[in-house]
XYZ file of C-alpha atoms in Angstrom:
552
model
C 103.660 80.197 107.195
C 104.804 77.786 104.531
C 107.685 79.709 102.997
C 110.928 81.534 103.680
C 111.597 85.166 104.587
C 109.697 87.760 102.617
C 110.061 91.543 102.742
C 108.697 93.876 105.432
C 105.597 95.993 105.284
C 105.913 98.696 102.648
C 103.030 100.857 103.846
C 100.558 101.192 101.022
C 97.205 101.775 102.716
C 93.777 101.870 101.139
C 94.399 104.985 99.134
C 97.845 103.697 98.244
C 99.785 106.508 99.928
C 103.415 105.819 100.817
C 103.911 105.716 104.555
C 107.315 107.370 104.652
C 110.312 105.254 105.611
C 110.010 101.546 105.101
C 110.352 99.641 108.382
C 113.082 97.059 108.492
C 112.982 93.516 109.792
C 111.135 90.374 108.707
C 107.373 90.374 108.806
C 105.436 87.610 110.453
C 101.990 87.987 108.948
C 100.585 86.450 112.088
C 102.384 83.138 111.635
C 105.582 81.600 112.922
C 108.676 83.650 112.019
C 110.562 82.252 109.076
C 114.185 81.248 109.219
C 116.186 83.711 107.153
C 118.979 81.212 106.685
C 116.854 78.526 105.100
C 118.368 77.010 101.994
C 116.373 76.786 98.802
C 118.145 73.875 97.096
C 116.337 70.618 96.359
C 116.409 68.132 99.186
C 117.652 70.673 101.737
C 115.806 72.361 104.600
C 113.633 75.188 103.400
C 113.349 73.971 99.848
C 110.370 71.708 100.055
C 112.579 68.984 98.610
C 113.185 66.977 101.789
C 113.128 63.211 101.308
C 109.970 61.465 102.454
C 110.317 59.290 105.527
C 110.176 55.491 105.319
C 112.300 52.798 103.662
C 114.081 53.533 100.426
C 112.703 51.870 97.310
C 114.648 48.879 96.065
C 117.268 49.605 93.446
C 120.372 48.132 91.844
C 123.406 47.516 94.065
C 126.643 49.333 93.489
C 128.536 47.862 90.553
C 125.429 46.427 88.890
C 123.965 47.518 85.580
C 122.474 50.997 85.542
C 118.729 51.160 85.882
C 116.901 52.425 82.815
C 115.939 56.103 83.074
C 112.327 56.950 82.328
C 111.900 59.799 79.852
C 110.657 63.035 81.477
C 106.966 63.676 81.203
C 106.128 66.360 78.641
C 105.040 69.644 80.209
C 101.347 70.387 79.898
C 100.142 73.866 79.002
C 99.318 76.263 81.843
C 96.392 78.644 81.460
C 97.437 82.291 80.931
C 95.388 83.393 83.946
C 97.090 80.992 86.362
C 100.516 81.737 84.928
C 99.931 85.490 85.414
C 98.469 85.007 88.898
C 101.451 82.913 89.978
C 103.911 85.520 88.688
C 102.102 88.361 90.467
C 101.852 86.437 93.737
C 105.574 85.710 93.585
C 106.302 89.413 93.100
C 103.995 90.492 95.934
C 105.254 87.873 98.379
C 108.960 88.225 97.560
C 109.225 92.010 97.217
C 107.546 95.245 98.237
C 105.332 95.224 95.141
C 101.604 95.792 95.565
C 98.938 93.619 94.009
C 96.842 96.556 92.790
C 99.731 97.998 90.794
C 100.641 94.640 89.245
C 97.043 93.701 88.432
C 96.697 96.929 86.466
C 100.200 96.850 85.034
C 101.440 96.156 81.513
C 101.926 92.449 82.240
C 98.146 91.934 82.350
C 97.374 93.800 79.126
C 98.261 90.816 76.928
C 95.534 88.673 78.539
C 91.961 88.436 77.366
C 89.361 90.170 79.540
C 88.200 86.809 80.900
C 91.738 85.796 81.808
C 92.413 89.165 83.449
C 89.353 88.728 85.623
C 90.308 85.179 86.569
C 93.905 86.188 87.329
C 92.623 89.016 89.543
C 90.317 86.621 91.368
C 93.169 84.184 91.961
C 95.626 86.820 93.189
C 93.327 88.675 95.568
C 91.702 85.496 96.819
C 94.994 83.759 97.537
C 96.310 86.816 99.390
C 93.099 87.201 101.405
C 93.016 83.567 102.452
C 96.760 82.862 102.638
C 96.982 82.590 106.427
C 93.918 80.332 106.611
C 95.185 78.184 103.732
C 98.593 77.812 105.380
C 96.889 76.635 108.564
C 95.283 73.805 106.563
C 98.297 72.964 104.419
C 101.041 72.808 107.048
C 99.614 69.750 108.885
C 99.543 67.884 105.556
C 103.314 68.189 105.075
C 105.408 65.156 105.967
C 107.738 67.567 107.800
C 105.654 70.553 108.930
C 108.681 72.154 110.598
C 110.543 72.521 107.289
C 110.027 75.737 105.377
C 109.195 75.353 101.703
C 110.678 77.411 98.929
C 108.568 80.396 97.958
C 107.664 78.873 94.586
C 106.371 75.657 96.150
C 104.501 77.500 98.900
C 102.852 79.865 96.409
C 101.834 76.954 94.197
C 100.213 75.149 97.127
C 98.385 78.277 98.306
C 97.125 79.102 94.822
C 95.910 75.543 94.319
C 94.350 75.384 97.775
C 92.454 78.619 97.185
C 90.864 77.177 94.047
C 89.905 73.983 95.853
C 88.426 75.775 98.850
C 86.811 78.866 97.353
C 86.207 78.468 93.609
C 83.563 75.772 93.330
C 83.242 75.886 89.556
C 86.891 75.124 88.897
C 87.179 71.332 88.548
C 89.420 69.629 91.075
C 91.503 68.018 88.334
C 92.162 71.418 86.737
C 93.387 72.908 90.015
C 95.584 69.855 90.674
C 97.021 69.465 87.178
C 97.887 73.112 86.689
C 99.410 73.370 90.167
C 101.742 70.517 89.282
C 102.689 72.235 86.015
C 103.224 75.578 87.760
C 105.706 74.138 90.228
C 107.440 72.262 87.405
C 107.698 75.458 85.337
C 109.152 77.228 88.384
C 112.112 74.857 88.309
C 110.905 72.724 91.224
C 110.246 69.449 89.379
C 111.290 67.454 92.424
C 108.196 68.792 94.231
C 105.547 67.863 91.672
C 104.583 64.662 93.490
C 104.381 66.403 96.837
C 102.232 69.234 95.460
C 99.876 66.760 93.808
C 99.588 64.603 96.934
C 98.988 67.480 99.355
C 96.382 69.206 97.212
C 94.647 65.926 96.442
C 94.416 65.174 100.151
C 93.125 68.688 100.873
C 90.409 68.237 98.249
C 88.989 65.297 100.232
C 88.842 67.135 103.568
C 86.051 69.355 104.824
C 86.770 73.065 105.136
C 87.078 74.396 108.705
C 83.737 75.516 110.123
C 83.061 78.179 112.764
C 83.083 76.848 116.306
C 80.162 77.478 118.637
C 82.477 79.354 120.990
C 85.273 80.810 118.888
C 88.281 82.482 120.482
C 89.928 85.485 118.781
C 92.838 83.232 117.784
C 90.500 80.669 116.192
C 88.570 83.433 114.433
C 91.806 84.894 113.068
C 93.004 81.525 111.739
C 89.672 80.605 110.146
C 89.305 83.951 108.399
C 92.903 84.526 107.373
C 93.923 87.418 109.643
C 96.942 87.858 111.913
C 96.000 86.972 115.469
C 97.417 90.153 116.978
C 95.221 92.348 114.759
C 92.047 90.437 115.596
C 92.833 90.599 119.312
C 93.145 94.384 119.010
C 89.803 94.659 117.236
C 88.096 92.484 119.848
C 89.523 94.722 122.582
C 88.585 97.980 120.843
C 85.262 97.100 119.195
C 84.023 93.799 120.652
C 83.995 90.235 119.364
C 80.904 90.617 117.130
C 82.329 93.680 115.372
C 85.742 92.018 114.973
C 84.090 88.983 113.394
C 82.081 91.190 111.019
C 85.228 93.077 109.985
C 87.112 89.834 109.308
C 84.216 88.436 107.289
C 83.947 91.619 105.242
C 87.686 91.552 104.541
C 87.286 88.099 102.967
C 84.446 88.885 100.609
C 84.052 90.460 97.234
C 80.680 92.228 97.126
C 78.736 91.681 93.931
C 78.260 95.443 93.699
C 79.455 98.393 95.719
C 76.853 100.635 97.369
C 76.269 103.751 95.295
C 76.264 106.185 98.193
C 76.942 106.590 101.892
C 73.273 106.298 102.748
C 73.099 102.805 101.281
C 76.355 101.866 102.955
C 74.928 102.620 106.390
C 71.467 101.158 106.131
C 71.563 97.524 107.216
C 74.214 95.547 109.078
C 75.539 92.579 107.077
C 74.932 89.012 108.241
C 77.922 87.993 110.347
C 77.645 84.361 109.375
C 77.790 84.876 105.623
C 81.337 84.584 104.336
C 81.848 84.078 100.647
C 85.114 84.285 98.861
C 86.197 86.562 96.170
C 87.583 87.900 93.810
C 87.659 90.168 90.863
C 89.227 93.606 90.727
C 87.763 95.584 93.575
C 85.309 98.037 92.024
C 84.620 101.127 94.065
C 81.342 102.918 94.470
C 80.009 105.143 91.725
C 80.374 108.821 92.534
C 76.865 109.851 93.319
C 76.072 110.756 96.937
C 77.397 109.330 100.148
C 74.674 106.914 100.948
C 76.153 103.486 101.027
C 77.196 102.845 104.555
C 75.744 99.657 105.813
C 73.954 97.569 103.279
C 76.209 94.709 102.265
C 74.686 92.781 99.413
C 75.107 89.033 99.139
C 78.590 88.552 97.716
C 78.907 87.061 94.283
C 81.057 84.038 93.618
C 84.361 84.599 91.818
C 83.001 82.875 88.740
C 79.862 85.047 88.614
C 81.951 88.170 88.802
C 84.292 86.901 86.105
C 81.415 86.127 83.744
C 79.122 89.057 84.452
C 81.471 91.941 85.053
C 84.232 92.213 82.472
C 84.372 95.932 83.148
C 85.721 95.298 86.641
C 89.246 94.492 85.508
C 90.358 97.988 84.448
C 91.264 100.268 87.338
C 88.068 101.904 88.511
C 87.834 105.670 88.381
C 85.344 105.760 91.237
C 86.016 105.484 94.942
C 85.019 103.457 97.967
C 81.995 104.736 99.951
C 84.215 105.426 102.957
C 86.566 107.597 100.926
C 83.657 109.459 99.402
C 82.039 110.015 102.791
C 85.232 111.620 104.115
C 85.389 113.936 101.086
C 81.714 114.860 101.396
C 82.073 115.645 105.092
C 85.034 117.868 104.246
C 83.065 119.740 101.586
C 80.152 120.199 104.009
C 82.514 121.995 106.418
C 83.541 124.630 103.880
C 83.248 128.002 105.641
C 80.858 130.566 104.213
C 82.792 133.213 102.333
C 82.019 136.111 100.051
C 85.177 135.347 98.112
C 86.412 132.206 96.365
C 87.595 129.771 99.052
C 90.963 128.053 98.864
C 90.937 124.261 99.403
C 94.007 122.044 99.930
C 94.004 118.256 99.652
C 97.284 117.655 101.479
C 97.865 113.921 100.813
C 95.898 113.683 97.602
C 97.022 110.725 95.466
C 95.388 108.761 93.909
C 92.913 111.658 93.696
C 89.457 110.214 94.365
C 88.686 112.556 97.236
C 90.100 115.516 95.292
C 87.631 114.849 92.481
C 84.747 114.719 94.963
C 85.817 118.059 96.440
C 85.914 119.557 92.947
C 82.465 118.134 92.236
C 80.898 119.504 95.432
C 82.770 122.829 95.553
C 82.617 123.974 91.920
C 83.613 127.580 92.711
C 86.566 126.736 94.972
C 90.245 127.069 94.138
C 91.593 123.567 94.721
C 95.234 122.676 95.352
C 96.385 119.036 95.657
C 99.763 117.732 96.819
C 101.371 114.376 97.445
C 104.873 113.298 98.409
C 105.165 110.699 95.616
C 106.134 111.997 92.146
C 104.988 108.774 90.501
C 101.580 108.816 92.138
C 101.101 112.523 91.528
C 101.923 112.022 87.849
C 99.287 109.266 87.634
C 96.784 111.505 89.430
C 97.478 114.363 87.029
C 96.837 112.053 84.081
C 93.484 111.009 85.576
C 92.504 114.622 86.139
C 93.308 115.387 82.514
C 91.164 112.464 81.344
C 88.309 113.687 83.568
C 88.595 117.252 82.311
C 89.560 118.562 85.773
C 93.214 119.438 85.216
C 92.478 123.144 84.713
C 90.449 123.341 87.921
C 92.873 121.511 90.225
C 96.465 122.663 90.658
C 98.853 119.863 91.670
C 102.330 119.800 93.165
C 104.724 117.197 94.541
C 105.346 118.257 98.139
C 105.497 116.974 101.695
C 102.402 118.133 103.522
C 104.170 119.207 106.699
C 106.763 121.347 104.892
C 104.668 122.989 102.166
C 106.180 126.246 100.945
C 104.933 129.404 102.669
C 104.331 130.857 99.213
C 101.323 128.568 98.854
C 99.562 130.771 101.400
C 96.827 129.962 103.947
C 93.738 127.885 103.171
C 90.058 128.033 104.123
C 89.531 124.259 103.978
C 92.042 121.404 104.222
C 91.658 117.649 103.867
C 94.543 115.723 105.449
C 93.979 112.051 104.598
C 97.217 110.905 106.179
C 99.316 107.868 105.216
C 98.491 105.025 107.595
C 98.631 101.290 108.213
C 95.523 100.750 106.067
C 93.893 98.175 108.373
C 90.470 99.463 107.299
C 91.168 98.408 103.701
C 92.241 94.764 103.992
C 89.508 93.626 101.590
C 91.060 95.711 98.797
C 94.675 95.541 99.959
C 94.991 91.987 101.298
C 98.800 91.903 101.414
C 98.815 94.496 104.217
C 97.855 91.774 106.699
C 100.925 89.766 105.640
C 103.346 92.674 106.086
C 102.127 94.770 108.986
C 103.690 94.339 112.439
C 102.685 95.902 115.783
C 105.777 98.120 115.883
C 104.731 99.804 112.644
C 101.742 101.481 114.314
C 103.840 103.695 116.567
C 106.034 104.682 113.622
C 102.989 105.618 111.596
C 101.565 107.623 114.495
C 104.759 109.652 114.854
C 104.658 110.566 111.175
C 100.942 111.384 111.359
C 101.457 113.767 114.288
C 104.144 115.591 112.313
C 101.899 115.907 109.269
C 98.841 117.073 111.205
C 100.792 119.691 113.174
C 102.309 121.064 109.981
C 99.046 121.148 108.039
C 97.100 122.830 110.853
C 99.547 125.699 110.644
C 98.324 126.461 107.113
C 94.725 127.196 108.174
C 93.632 130.828 108.195
C 91.458 131.978 111.144
C 87.991 130.499 110.750
C 89.324 127.830 108.397
C 88.548 124.151 108.926
C 90.505 120.928 108.518
C 89.498 117.269 108.364
C 92.087 114.708 109.495
C 91.339 111.182 108.288
C 92.915 107.751 107.933
C 91.794 104.375 106.609
C 93.133 102.698 109.763
C 91.098 101.004 112.485
C 93.815 101.533 115.099
C 93.360 104.174 117.866
C 97.090 105.015 117.893
C 96.733 106.469 114.396
C 93.467 108.242 115.041
C 92.160 109.401 118.434
C 95.625 109.365 120.001
C 97.064 111.499 117.183
C 94.240 114.028 117.499
C 94.623 114.373 121.268
C 98.416 114.665 121.089
C 98.309 117.393 118.439
C 95.595 119.400 120.185
C 97.858 119.657 123.225
C 100.704 121.058 121.107
C 99.014 123.483 118.682
C 97.541 126.788 119.863
C 94.252 128.377 118.692
C 92.814 125.124 117.340
C 89.432 123.761 118.396
C 87.619 120.503 117.652
C 84.502 120.515 115.461
C 81.827 117.939 116.312
C 80.948 116.011 113.142
C 77.698 114.503 114.446
C 75.387 117.024 112.774
C 77.289 116.865 109.490
C 77.184 113.055 109.405
C 73.468 113.075 110.160
C 73.048 115.317 107.138
C 74.616 112.611 104.967
C 73.318 109.426 106.588
C 69.892 108.450 107.923
C 69.603 109.530 111.565
C 68.956 106.009 112.852
C 72.221 104.845 111.282
C 74.399 107.890 111.889
C 74.877 107.092 115.571
C 76.577 103.812 114.641
C 79.376 105.583 112.786
C 79.892 108.510 115.186
C 82.233 108.213 118.155
C 82.859 111.238 120.358
C 82.069 113.632 117.539
C 84.313 111.795 115.045
C 83.575 109.510 112.095
C 84.413 105.853 112.757
C 83.352 103.345 110.084
C 83.994 99.637 110.622
C 83.832 97.571 107.407
C 81.039 95.031 107.615
C 80.116 95.985 111.195
C 78.543 99.416 110.685
C 79.482 100.274 107.112
C 79.604 98.589 103.689
C 82.911 100.097 102.699
C 86.415 100.744 103.947
C 87.082 101.540 107.582
C 87.732 105.267 108.052
C 88.331 107.662 110.924
C 87.814 111.416 110.565
C 88.056 114.312 113.001
C 87.517 118.015 112.234
C 89.260 121.152 113.502
C 88.805 124.905 113.210
C 91.402 127.636 113.638
C 90.244 130.163 116.207
C 91.071 133.870 116.053
C 94.527 134.654 117.411
C 92.978 136.625 120.279
C 90.462 133.908 121.249
C 90.488 133.048 124.973
C 92.121 129.735 125.799
C 89.688 126.829 125.931
C 87.106 128.384 123.581
C 85.641 125.861 121.156
C 84.344 126.743 117.672
C 80.583 127.115 117.311
C 78.586 123.986 116.590
C 78.387 123.061 112.932
C 74.917 122.758 111.445
C 74.526 120.186 108.698
C 74.318 121.809 105.309
C 71.433 120.839 103.056
C 72.288 118.922 99.902
């Protein structure tokens, strides 16, 4: 990468759930590790202020008259959108802040709607393409081995994104405002370098796909860490890995409205269009949007045509909705009012779907984060659902016994979030291989604890928005070996009740839900497995009866 050390992965997956303890150590983001001792002063290693090579310009000898000093050039105005985007990128790349929070925070409220949309496009696009942009920018440096200061690196990446992926922004605008951004950041010594590098980049052709592309080349071209792409190739095949990477880089012009639509037609693997306006999620009407990926809009089209996309959307991604709908479909028949628990509920999208589909149920929602639960409670009040859904700040695995047993539980566990890189692009810059085993340990603890709250005959859905087997199939198998009187429920029939039969097979693996963004689904990547608590006197090895898909 271009810049110095930045903080480790903070674990905010697709749904934004905290992942427990924050892993320590520098993150690599798929690039060369940064030197933590790099200096940031002008003209020193790591600052981007190293002297250019070559002979020094002629100047007066010692003891001669002083050379006249040219007056400094007056600063030119910087557009509010670029100024806001630069500030947010600095926060995201220098701290554990998350782009979604900052893009919907108070700092954006002073901007016009058009500027908010442009700032969102610049932030999400730069984060999505950062690794690919760095791969183009580093060879253009006079000293590629020297790490730049964060301000200079961010300026170059933001400018490069506009040159490469926002065709309707004039080259001179991207160049001029990049120079002013780095000047305003206190790095005046780097204005010439920034201008020269971006000007040279603007004359070069963008990298094109190779006829025979290795996983490493695919990862570099599409801005993903190489180790993640290699895992996806191993687990899902090269074509699926390419489709996932392409989907992660695009901003669909419109989200599918249901899971049926999301699963209908595989997207073209060769079509990659860049971003980026606030990621709208699918409207809450039916799960039918699984595999039809519409031609992505350009950033400018989204900015002009969709001013409503900037506020935080109240609706959810098709993958999230599908998980909630599958959970509701598993509700056991009961003559009394069933008790439903959403164990890791914030930000609350799935909870609202459960309330919509189970209008007579008693619904209880918990989350470990007080801040996120407070925000969820406020949304429920705005939606008129606060009286129907009881909320509490609590850790899922240690919920008080006084809460009693439940008939239906959704455990959408905190995870790495690798199925949500399109909406949470900074995850790819923070996640490291060692984090997966830490997440899996936490997930096993949560699932074991939550299964203990099922009453006999009750059912539970365990889900994550991760594409990694360690957090999904491996967690399920490990917990089944440790917990008594629990059987697996095959989800095939339930999924076929929600998705056209010819498409359902693509998203079912061994009786579990497995969506792959862009490869078999036009939404986030989700895994889901279902369980049922057997009677205490059930013989060992007895599985629950097959589930028949409920009619809508």
